[in-house]
Amino acid sequence: MSVRSVLRMGDPRLLQVCEPVAAFNTPELHTLVRDMFDTMREQRGAGLAAIQIGVALRVVIFGFESDTRAGDCESVPETILINPQIKPLSTQQELAWEGCLSVPGMRGLVPRYSHVTYRGFDVRGDVIERQVRGFHARVVQHECDHLDGILYPRRLPDLTYFGFVEELDASGVMTAGVLPCEDDRCQPTRADPLR
Ligand code: NI
């Protein structure tokens, strides 16, 4: 087991565009993925990108059982996704609270596409292709943003809904009902944070 330290916002490495993986099923790639899972579990995250542990490759992992996280958040299958591509299947977006292991202790209300298809490879180079909605779609979009150097604060449409999780919890804003969105179709889904 090897838990690695997670880079935090402000570290310029988090802003870089990561390189595609060229060789699959190598010992180095297996070690990287294992370290990512060890780190994500130890930090109780829902996902992690390789660059968050300082490796500038297009590798993300995500997934958890619904009962391992607070709230009644849907399960997302444990997935390793390498060289991923995401396509929205409609223009519909939804707002929900997100967090990030690289922005510890904070949450923001982020719009994401509701329904996407994603395609990539597993660690052996086999194709993974899925159509997903809701929280699964959100996690993939959040993690894949890391590969292009984008942290979720850059996606925030309204900085009113960005702050420290303890304060947001105390004020009740994270469990408030309807929150504003630019798009009429955009409705908040739930108050569960994504880490
Ligand atoms: Ni993140």
Tab-separated table of N, CA, C and O and ligand atoms in Angstrom, residues 47-49 52 99-102 142-143 146 151-152 195, ligand 1:
chain	number	residue	atom	x	y	z
A	47	GLY	N	-13.124	10.167	-6.337
A	47	GLY	CA	-12.336	10.024	-7.561
A	47	GLY	C	-10.993	10.694	-7.383
A	47	GLY	O	-10.771	11.442	-6.417
A	48	LEU	N	-10.107	10.400	-8.314
A	48	LEU	CA	-8.765	10.990	-8.260
A	48	LEU	C	-8.165	10.953	-9.663
A	48	LEU	O	-8.351	9.978	-10.393
A	49	ALA	N	-7.444	12.006	-9.994
A	49	ALA	CA	-6.702	12.034	-11.252
A	49	ALA	C	-5.212	11.878	-10.931
A	49	ALA	O	-4.747	12.331	-9.873
A	52	GLN	N	-3.077	14.623	-9.550
A	52	GLN	CA	-3.236	15.018	-8.139
A	52	GLN	C	-2.170	14.374	-7.254
A	52	GLN	O	-1.939	14.846	-6.133
A	99	GLY	N	-16.683	18.930	-4.221
A	99	GLY	CA	-15.448	19.215	-3.523
A	99	GLY	C	-14.334	18.542	-4.296
A	99	GLY	O	-14.575	17.900	-5.315
A	100	CYS	N	-13.113	18.688	-3.794
A	100	CYS	CA	-11.966	18.108	-4.496
A	100	CYS	C	-10.862	17.896	-3.473
A	100	CYS	O	-10.647	18.761	-2.608
A	101	LEU	N	-10.174	16.769	-3.557
A	101	LEU	CA	-9.086	16.507	-2.608
A	101	LEU	C	-7.969	17.544	-2.738
A	101	LEU	O	-7.196	17.734	-1.811
A	102	SER	N	-7.913	18.225	-3.886
A	102	SER	CA	-6.901	19.266	-4.078
A	102	SER	C	-7.370	20.641	-3.599
A	102	SER	O	-6.609	21.604	-3.648
A	142	HIS	N	-15.781	15.876	-13.574
A	142	HIS	CA	-14.865	16.504	-12.611
A	142	HIS	C	-13.452	15.932	-12.761
A	142	HIS	O	-12.471	16.685	-12.861
A	143	GLU	N	-13.353	14.598	-12.797
A	143	GLU	CA	-12.018	13.972	-12.858
A	143	GLU	C	-11.328	14.277	-14.180
A	143	GLU	O	-10.117	14.535	-14.214
A	146	HIS	N	-9.494	17.533	-14.523
A	146	HIS	CA	-8.132	17.573	-13.965
A	146	HIS	C	-7.085	17.315	-15.050
A	146	HIS	O	-5.973	17.838	-14.983
A	151	LEU	N	-9.519	22.919	-12.291
A	151	LEU	CA	-10.081	22.600	-10.973
A	151	LEU	C	-11.483	23.198	-10.906
A	151	LEU	O	-11.753	24.241	-11.506
A	152	TYR	N	-12.368	22.541	-10.136
A	152	TYR	CA	-13.781	22.937	-10.195
A	152	TYR	C	-14.059	24.411	-9.890
A	152	TYR	O	-15.051	24.951	-10.408
A	195	ARG	N	-15.865	14.628	-3.588
A	195	ARG	CA	-14.515	14.971	-3.142
A	195	ARG	C	-13.489	14.597	-4.190
A	195	ARG	O	-13.687	13.671	-4.917
B	1	NI	NI	-10.827	16.861	-7.937
